JSON list of C-alpha atoms in Angstrom, two decimals:
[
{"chain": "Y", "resi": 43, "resn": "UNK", "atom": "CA", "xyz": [1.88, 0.60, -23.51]},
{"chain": "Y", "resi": 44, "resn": "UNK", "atom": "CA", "xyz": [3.11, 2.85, -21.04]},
{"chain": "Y", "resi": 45, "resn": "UNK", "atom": "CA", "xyz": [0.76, 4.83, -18.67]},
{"chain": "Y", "resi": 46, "resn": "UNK", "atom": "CA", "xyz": [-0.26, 8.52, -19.73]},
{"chain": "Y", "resi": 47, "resn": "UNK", "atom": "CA", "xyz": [0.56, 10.47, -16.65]},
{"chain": "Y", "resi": 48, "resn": "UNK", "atom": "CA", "xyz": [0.39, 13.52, -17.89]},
{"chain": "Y", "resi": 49, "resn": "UNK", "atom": "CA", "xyz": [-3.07, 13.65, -19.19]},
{"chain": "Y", "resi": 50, "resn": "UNK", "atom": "CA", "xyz": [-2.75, 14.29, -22.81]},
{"chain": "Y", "resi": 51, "resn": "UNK", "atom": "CA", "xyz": [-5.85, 14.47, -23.35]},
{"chain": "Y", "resi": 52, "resn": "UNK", "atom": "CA", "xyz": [-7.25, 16.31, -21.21]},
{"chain": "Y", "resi": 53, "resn": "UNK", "atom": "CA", "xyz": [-4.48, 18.99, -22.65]},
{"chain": "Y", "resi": 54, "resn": "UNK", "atom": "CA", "xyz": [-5.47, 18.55, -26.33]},
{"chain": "Y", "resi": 55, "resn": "UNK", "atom": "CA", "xyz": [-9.06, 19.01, -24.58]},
{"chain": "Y", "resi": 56, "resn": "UNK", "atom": "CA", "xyz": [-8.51, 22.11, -22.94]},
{"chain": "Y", "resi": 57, "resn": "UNK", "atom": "CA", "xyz": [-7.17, 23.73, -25.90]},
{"chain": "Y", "resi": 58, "resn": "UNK", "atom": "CA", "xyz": [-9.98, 22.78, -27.92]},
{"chain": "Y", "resi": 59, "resn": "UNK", "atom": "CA", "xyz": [-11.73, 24.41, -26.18]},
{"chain": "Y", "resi": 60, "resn": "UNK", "atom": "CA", "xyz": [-9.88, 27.58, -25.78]},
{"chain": "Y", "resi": 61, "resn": "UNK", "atom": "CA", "xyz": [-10.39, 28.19, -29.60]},
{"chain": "Y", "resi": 62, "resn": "UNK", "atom": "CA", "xyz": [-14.45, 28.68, -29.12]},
{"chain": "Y", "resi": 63, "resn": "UNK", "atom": "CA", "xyz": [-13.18, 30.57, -26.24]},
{"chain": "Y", "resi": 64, "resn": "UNK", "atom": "CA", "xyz": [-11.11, 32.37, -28.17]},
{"chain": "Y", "resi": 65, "resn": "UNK", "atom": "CA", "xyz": [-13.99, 32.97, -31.29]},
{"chain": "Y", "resi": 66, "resn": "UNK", "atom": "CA", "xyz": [-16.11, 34.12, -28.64]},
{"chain": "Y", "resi": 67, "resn": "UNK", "atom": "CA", "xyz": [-14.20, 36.61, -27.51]},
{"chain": "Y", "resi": 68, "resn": "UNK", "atom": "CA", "xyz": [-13.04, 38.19, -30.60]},
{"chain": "Y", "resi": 69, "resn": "UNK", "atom": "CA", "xyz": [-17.17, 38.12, -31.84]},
{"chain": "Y", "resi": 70, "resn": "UNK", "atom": "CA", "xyz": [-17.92, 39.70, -28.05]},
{"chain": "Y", "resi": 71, "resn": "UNK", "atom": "CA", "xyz": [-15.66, 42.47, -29.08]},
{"chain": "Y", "resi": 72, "resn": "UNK", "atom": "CA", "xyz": [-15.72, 42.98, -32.76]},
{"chain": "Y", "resi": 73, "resn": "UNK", "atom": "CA", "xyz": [-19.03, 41.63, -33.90]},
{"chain": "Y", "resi": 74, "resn": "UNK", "atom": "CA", "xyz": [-19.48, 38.24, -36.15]},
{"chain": "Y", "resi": 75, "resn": "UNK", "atom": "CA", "xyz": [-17.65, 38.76, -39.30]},
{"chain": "Y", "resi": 76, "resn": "UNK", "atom": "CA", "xyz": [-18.67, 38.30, -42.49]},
{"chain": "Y", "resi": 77, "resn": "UNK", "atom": "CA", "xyz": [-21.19, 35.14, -43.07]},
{"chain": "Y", "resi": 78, "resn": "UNK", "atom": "CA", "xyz": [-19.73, 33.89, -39.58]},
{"chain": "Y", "resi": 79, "resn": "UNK", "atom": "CA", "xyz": [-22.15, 32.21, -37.62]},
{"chain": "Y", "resi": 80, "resn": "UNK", "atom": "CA", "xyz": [-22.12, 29.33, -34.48]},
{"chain": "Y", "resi": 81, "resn": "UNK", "atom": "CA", "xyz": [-24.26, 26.36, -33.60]},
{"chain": "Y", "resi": 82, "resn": "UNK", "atom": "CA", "xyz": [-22.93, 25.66, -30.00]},
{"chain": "Y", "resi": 83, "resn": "UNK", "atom": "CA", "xyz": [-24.43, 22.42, -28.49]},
{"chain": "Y", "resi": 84, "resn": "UNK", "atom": "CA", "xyz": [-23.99, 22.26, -24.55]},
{"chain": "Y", "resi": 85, "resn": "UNK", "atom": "CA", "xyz": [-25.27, 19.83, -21.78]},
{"chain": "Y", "resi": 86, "resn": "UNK", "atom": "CA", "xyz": [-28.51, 21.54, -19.64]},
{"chain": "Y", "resi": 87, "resn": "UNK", "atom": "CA", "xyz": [-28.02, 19.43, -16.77]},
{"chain": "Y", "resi": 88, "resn": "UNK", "atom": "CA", "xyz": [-24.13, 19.94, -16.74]},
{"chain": "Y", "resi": 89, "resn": "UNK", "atom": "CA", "xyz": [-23.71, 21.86, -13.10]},
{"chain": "Y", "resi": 90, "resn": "UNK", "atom": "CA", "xyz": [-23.06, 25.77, -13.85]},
{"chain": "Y", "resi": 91, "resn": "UNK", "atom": "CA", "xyz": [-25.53, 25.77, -16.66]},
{"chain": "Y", "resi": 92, "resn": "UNK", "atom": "CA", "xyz": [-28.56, 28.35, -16.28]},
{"chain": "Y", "resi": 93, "resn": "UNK", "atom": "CA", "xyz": [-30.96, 28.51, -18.11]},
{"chain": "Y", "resi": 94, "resn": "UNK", "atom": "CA", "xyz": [-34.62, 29.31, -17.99]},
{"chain": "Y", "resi": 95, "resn": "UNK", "atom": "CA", "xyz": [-37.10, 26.88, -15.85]},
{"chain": "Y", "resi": 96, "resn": "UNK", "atom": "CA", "xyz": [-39.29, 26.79, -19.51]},
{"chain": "Y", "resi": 97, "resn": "UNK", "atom": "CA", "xyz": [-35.84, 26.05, -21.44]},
{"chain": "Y", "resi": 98, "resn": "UNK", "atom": "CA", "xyz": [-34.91, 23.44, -19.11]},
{"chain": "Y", "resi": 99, "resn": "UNK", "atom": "CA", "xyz": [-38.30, 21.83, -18.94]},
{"chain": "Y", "resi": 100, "resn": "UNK", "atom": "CA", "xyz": [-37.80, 21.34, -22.81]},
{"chain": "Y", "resi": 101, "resn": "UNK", "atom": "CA", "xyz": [-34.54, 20.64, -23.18]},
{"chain": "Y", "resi": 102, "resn": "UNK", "atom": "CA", "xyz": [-33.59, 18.80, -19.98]},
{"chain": "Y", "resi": 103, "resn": "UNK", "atom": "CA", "xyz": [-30.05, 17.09, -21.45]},
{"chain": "Y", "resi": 104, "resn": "UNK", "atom": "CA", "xyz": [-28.84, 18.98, -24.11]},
{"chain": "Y", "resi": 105, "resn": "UNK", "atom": "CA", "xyz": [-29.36, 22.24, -26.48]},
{"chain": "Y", "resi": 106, "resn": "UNK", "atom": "CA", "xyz": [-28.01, 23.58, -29.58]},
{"chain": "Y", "resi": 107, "resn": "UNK", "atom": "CA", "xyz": [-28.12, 27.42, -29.72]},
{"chain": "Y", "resi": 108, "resn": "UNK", "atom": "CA", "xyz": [-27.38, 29.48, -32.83]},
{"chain": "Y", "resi": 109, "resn": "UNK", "atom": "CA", "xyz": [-25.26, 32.81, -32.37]},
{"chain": "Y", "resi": 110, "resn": "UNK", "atom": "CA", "xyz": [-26.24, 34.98, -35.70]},
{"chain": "Y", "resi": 111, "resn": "UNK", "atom": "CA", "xyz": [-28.68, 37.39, -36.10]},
{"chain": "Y", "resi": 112, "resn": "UNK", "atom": "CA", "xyz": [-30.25, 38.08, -32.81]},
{"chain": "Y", "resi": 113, "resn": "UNK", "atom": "CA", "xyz": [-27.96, 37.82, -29.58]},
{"chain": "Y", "resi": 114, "resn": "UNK", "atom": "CA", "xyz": [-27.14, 40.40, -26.56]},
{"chain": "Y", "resi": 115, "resn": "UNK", "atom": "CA", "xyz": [-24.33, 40.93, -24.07]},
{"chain": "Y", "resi": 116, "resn": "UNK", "atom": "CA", "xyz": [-21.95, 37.81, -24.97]},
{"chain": "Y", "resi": 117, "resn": "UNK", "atom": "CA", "xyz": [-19.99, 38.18, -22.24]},
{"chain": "Y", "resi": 118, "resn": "UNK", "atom": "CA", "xyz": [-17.15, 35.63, -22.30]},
{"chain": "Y", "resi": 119, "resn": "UNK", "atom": "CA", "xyz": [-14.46, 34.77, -18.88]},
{"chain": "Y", "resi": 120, "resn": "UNK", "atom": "CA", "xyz": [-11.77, 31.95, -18.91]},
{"chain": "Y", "resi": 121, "resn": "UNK", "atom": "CA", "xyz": [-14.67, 29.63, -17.83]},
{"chain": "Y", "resi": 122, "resn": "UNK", "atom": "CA", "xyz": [-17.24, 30.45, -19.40]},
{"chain": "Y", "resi": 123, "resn": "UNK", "atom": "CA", "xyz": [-19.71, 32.64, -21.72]},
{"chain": "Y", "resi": 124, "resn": "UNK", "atom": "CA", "xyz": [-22.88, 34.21, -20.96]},
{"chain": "Y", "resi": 125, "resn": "UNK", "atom": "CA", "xyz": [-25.09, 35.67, -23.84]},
{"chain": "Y", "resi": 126, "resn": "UNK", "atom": "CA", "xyz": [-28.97, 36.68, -24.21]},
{"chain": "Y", "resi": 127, "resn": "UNK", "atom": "CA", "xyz": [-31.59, 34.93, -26.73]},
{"chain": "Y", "resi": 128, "resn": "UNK", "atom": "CA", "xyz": [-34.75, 35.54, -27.96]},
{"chain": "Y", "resi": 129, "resn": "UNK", "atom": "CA", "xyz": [-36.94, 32.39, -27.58]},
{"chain": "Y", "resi": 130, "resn": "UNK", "atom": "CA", "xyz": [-40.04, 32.88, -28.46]},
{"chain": "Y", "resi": 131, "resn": "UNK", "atom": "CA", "xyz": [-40.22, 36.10, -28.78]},
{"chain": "Y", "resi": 132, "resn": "UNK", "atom": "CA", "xyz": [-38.58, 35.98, -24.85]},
{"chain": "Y", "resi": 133, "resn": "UNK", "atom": "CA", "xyz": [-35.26, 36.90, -24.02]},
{"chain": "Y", "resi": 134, "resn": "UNK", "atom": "CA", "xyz": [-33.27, 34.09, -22.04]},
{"chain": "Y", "resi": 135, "resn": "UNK", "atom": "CA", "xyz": [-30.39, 35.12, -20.11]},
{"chain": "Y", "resi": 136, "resn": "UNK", "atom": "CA", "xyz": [-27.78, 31.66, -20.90]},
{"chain": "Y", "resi": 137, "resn": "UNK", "atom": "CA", "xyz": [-24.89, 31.20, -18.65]},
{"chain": "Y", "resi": 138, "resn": "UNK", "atom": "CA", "xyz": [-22.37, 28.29, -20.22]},
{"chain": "Y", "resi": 139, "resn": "UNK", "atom": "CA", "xyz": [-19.26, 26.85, -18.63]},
{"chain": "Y", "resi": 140, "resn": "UNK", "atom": "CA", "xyz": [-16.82, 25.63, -21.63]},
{"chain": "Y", "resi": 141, "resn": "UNK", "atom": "CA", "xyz": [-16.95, 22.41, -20.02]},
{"chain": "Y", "resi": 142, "resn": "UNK", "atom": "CA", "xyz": [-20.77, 21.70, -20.87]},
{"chain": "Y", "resi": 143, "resn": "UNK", "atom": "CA", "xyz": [-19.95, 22.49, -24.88]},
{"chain": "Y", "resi": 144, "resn": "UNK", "atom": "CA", "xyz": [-20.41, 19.12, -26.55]},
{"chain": "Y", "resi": 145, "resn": "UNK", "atom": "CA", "xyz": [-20.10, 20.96, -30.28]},
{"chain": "Y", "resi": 146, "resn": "UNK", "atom": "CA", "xyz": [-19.28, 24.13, -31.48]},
{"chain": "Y", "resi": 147, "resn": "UNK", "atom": "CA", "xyz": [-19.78, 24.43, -35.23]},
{"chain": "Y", "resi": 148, "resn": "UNK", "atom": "CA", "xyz": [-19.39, 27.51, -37.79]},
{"chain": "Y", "resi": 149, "resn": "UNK", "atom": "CA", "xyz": [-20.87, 26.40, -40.47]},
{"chain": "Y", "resi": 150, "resn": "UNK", "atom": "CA", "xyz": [-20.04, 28.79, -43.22]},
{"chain": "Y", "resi": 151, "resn": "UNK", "atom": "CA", "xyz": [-16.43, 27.78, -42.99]},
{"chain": "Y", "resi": 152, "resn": "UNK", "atom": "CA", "xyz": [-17.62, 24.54, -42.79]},
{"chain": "Y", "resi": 153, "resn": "UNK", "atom": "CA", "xyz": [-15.50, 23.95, -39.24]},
{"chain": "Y", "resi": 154, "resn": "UNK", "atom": "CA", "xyz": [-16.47, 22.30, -36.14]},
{"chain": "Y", "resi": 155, "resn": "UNK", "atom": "CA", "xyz": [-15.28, 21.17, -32.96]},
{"chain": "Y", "resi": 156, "resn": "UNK", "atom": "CA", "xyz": [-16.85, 18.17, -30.40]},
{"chain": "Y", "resi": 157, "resn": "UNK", "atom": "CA", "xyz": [-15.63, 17.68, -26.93]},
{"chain": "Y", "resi": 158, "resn": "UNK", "atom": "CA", "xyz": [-16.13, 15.13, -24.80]},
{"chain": "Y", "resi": 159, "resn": "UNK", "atom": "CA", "xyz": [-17.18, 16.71, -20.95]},
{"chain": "Y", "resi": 160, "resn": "UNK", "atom": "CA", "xyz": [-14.24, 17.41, -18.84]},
{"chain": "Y", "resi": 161, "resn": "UNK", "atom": "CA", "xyz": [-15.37, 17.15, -15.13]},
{"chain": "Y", "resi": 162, "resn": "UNK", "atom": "CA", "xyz": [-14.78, 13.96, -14.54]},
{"chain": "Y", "resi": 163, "resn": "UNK", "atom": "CA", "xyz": [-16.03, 12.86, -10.91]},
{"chain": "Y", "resi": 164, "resn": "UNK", "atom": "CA", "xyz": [-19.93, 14.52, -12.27]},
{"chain": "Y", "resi": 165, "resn": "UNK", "atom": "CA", "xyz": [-22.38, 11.91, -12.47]},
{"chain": "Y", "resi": 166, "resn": "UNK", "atom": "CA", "xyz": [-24.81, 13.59, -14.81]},
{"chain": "Y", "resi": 167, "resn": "UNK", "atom": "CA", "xyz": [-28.59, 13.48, -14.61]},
{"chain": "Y", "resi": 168, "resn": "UNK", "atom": "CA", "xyz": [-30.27, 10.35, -16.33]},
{"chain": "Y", "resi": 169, "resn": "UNK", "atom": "CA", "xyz": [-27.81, 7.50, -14.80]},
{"chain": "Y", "resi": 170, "resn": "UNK", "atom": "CA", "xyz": [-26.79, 7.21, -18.16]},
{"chain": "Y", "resi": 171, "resn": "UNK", "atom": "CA", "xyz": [-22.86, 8.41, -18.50]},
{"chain": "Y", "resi": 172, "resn": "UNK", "atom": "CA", "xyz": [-20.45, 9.57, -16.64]},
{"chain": "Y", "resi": 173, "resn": "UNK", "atom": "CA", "xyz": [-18.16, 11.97, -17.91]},
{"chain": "Y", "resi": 174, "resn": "UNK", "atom": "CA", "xyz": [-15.17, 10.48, -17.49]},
{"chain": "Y", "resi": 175, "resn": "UNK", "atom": "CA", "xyz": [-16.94, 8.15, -20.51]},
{"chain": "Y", "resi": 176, "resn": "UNK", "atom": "CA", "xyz": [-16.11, 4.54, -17.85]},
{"chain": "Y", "resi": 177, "resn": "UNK", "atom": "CA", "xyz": [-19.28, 3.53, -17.65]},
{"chain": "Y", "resi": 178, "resn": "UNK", "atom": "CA", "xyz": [-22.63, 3.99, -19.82]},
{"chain": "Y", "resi": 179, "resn": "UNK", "atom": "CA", "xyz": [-22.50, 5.22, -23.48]},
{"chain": "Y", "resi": 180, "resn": "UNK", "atom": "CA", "xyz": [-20.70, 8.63, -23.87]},
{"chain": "Y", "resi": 181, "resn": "UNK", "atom": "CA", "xyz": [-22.52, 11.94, -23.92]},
{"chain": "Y", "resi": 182, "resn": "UNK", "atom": "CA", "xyz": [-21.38, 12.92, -27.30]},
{"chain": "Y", "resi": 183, "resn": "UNK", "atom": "CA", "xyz": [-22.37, 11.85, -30.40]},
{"chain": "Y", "resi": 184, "resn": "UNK", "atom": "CA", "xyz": [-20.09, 9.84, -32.91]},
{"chain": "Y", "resi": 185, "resn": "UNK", "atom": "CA", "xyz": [-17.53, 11.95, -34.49]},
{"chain": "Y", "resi": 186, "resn": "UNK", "atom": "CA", "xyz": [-18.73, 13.23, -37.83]},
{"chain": "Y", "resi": 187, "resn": "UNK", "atom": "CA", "xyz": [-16.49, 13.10, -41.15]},
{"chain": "Y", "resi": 188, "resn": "UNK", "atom": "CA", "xyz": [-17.84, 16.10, -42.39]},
{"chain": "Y", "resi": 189, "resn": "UNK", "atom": "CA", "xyz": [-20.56, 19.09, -41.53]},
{"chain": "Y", "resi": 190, "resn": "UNK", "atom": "CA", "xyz": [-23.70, 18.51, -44.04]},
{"chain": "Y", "resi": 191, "resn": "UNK", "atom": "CA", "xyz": [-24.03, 20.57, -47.13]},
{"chain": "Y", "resi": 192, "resn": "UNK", "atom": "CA", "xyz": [-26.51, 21.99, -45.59]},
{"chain": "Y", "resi": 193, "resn": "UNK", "atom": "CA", "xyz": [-27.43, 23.37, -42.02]},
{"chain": "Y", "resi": 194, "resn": "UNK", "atom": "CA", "xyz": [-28.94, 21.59, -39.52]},
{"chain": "Y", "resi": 195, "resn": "UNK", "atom": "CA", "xyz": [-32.11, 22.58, -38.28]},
{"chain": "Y", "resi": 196, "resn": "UNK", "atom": "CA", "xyz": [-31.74, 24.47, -35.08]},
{"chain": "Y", "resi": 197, "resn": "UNK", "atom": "CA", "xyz": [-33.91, 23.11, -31.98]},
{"chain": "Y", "resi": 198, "resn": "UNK", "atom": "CA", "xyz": [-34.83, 26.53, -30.85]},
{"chain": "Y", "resi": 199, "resn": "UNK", "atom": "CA", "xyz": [-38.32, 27.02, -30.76]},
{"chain": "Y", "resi": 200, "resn": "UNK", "atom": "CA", "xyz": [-39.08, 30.34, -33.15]},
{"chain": "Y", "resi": 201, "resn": "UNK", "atom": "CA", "xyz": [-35.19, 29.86, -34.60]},
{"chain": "Y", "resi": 202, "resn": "UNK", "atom": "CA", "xyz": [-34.56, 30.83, -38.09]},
{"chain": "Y", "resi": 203, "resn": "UNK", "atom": "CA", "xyz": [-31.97, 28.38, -40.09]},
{"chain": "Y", "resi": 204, "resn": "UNK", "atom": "CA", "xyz": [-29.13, 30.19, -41.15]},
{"chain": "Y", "resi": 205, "resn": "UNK", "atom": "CA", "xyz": [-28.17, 30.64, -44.80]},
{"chain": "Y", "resi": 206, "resn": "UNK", "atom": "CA", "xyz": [-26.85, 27.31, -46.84]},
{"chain": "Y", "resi": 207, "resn": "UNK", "atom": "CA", "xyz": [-23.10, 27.92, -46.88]},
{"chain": "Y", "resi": 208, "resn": "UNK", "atom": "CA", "xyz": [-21.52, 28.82, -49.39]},
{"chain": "Y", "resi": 209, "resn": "UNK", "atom": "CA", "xyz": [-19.25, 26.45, -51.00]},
{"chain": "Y", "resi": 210, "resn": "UNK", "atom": "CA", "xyz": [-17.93, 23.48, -53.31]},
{"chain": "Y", "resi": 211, "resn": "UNK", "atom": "CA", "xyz": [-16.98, 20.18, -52.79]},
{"chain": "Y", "resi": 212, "resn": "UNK", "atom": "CA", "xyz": [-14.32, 21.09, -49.74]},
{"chain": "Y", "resi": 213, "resn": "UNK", "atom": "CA", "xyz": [-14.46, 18.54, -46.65]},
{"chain": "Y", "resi": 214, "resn": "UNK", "atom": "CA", "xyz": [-15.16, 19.97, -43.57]},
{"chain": "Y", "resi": 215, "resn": "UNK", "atom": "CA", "xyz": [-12.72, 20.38, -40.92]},
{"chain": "Y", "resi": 216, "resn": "UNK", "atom": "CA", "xyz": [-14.25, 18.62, -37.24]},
{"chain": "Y", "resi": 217, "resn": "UNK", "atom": "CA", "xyz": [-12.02, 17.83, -35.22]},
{"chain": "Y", "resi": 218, "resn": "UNK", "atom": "CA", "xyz": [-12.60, 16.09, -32.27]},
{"chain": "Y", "resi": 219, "resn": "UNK", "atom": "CA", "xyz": [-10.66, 14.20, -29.13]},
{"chain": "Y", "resi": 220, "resn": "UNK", "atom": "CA", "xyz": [-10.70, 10.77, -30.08]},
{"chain": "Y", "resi": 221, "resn": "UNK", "atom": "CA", "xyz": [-8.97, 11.66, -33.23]},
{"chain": "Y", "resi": 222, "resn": "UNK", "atom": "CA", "xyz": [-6.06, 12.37, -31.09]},
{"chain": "Y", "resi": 223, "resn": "UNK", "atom": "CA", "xyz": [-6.11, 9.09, -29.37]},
{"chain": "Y", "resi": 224, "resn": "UNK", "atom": "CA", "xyz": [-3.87, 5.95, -30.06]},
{"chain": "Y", "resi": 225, "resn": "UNK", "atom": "CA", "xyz": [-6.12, 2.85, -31.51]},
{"chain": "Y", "resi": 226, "resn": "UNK", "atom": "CA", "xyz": [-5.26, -0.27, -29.73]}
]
């Protein structure tokens, strides 16, 4: 097999994750529609990331936040998104580079996204991975085959689950990079 020089997947990457780009925008303009909700899972320790010195403390690898009810100012760029929180009763200025997002799940449509992290030359925090995925186990989990029937449990402290979606028998749709990739 030939040599991929021209990086398809870090193109089928990218454009992954221009559609929560893309959600995020149309929400920072319009609002969350309808039932519309997002579980967004991103790295803590990826570099870019800030967060609270409490938030970090707790969740020093990874957090899932939940955009629903109660969030201020999203504020999205081509890079990233910025949006406020209430932890706690707190409010937590988040800054997020697209590059840290490990999920990014609606789960009223039942849809979801995973990424693998992009910036390959990092070593992240722990010794554990790198994010080019060559050495150590990867920082994502295993793809799912489809979103439970019902919600996760958020890991924000003082976090509400959302409402059970709505909704028959109908796989989800998760799509993530490996599914892209050729099976030797």
């Amino acid at each position: 097999m030939a040599k991929d020089e021209i990086g398809y997947d870090r193109i089928v990457e990218r454009q992954l994750r221009g559609v929560a780009r893309e959600v995020l925008l149309q929400v920072g303009a319009k609002g969350l529609p309808g039932d519309h909700h997002f579980y967004i899972t991103f790295r803590t320790d990826y570099p870019g990331v800030s967060i609270g010195p409490s938030l970090k403390a707790q969740f020093p690898r990874e957090i899932t936040i939940v955009l629903q009810h109660q969030f201020w100012g999203l504020e999205v760029t081509d890079e990233s998104f910025a949006v406020t929180l209430s932890f706690g009763g707190k409010h937590e200025r988040l800054h997020v580079p697209f590059d840290a997002l490990v999920s990014f799940t609606d789960p009223s449509v039942r849809f979801g996204l995973q990424f693998e992290l992009k910036n390959q030359d990092i070593e992240l925090p722990g010794g554990d991975a790198k994010a080019d995925g060559k050495s150590g186990p990867r920082p994502t989990a295993a793809t799912p085959t489809a979103l439970p029937k019902t919600e996760p449990k958020p890991t924000l402290p003082g976090a509400a689950p959302a409402d059970a979606a709505a909704g028959g028998e109908k796989a989800a749709t998760v799509i993530a990079l490996d599914s892209f990739r050729k099976k030797s």
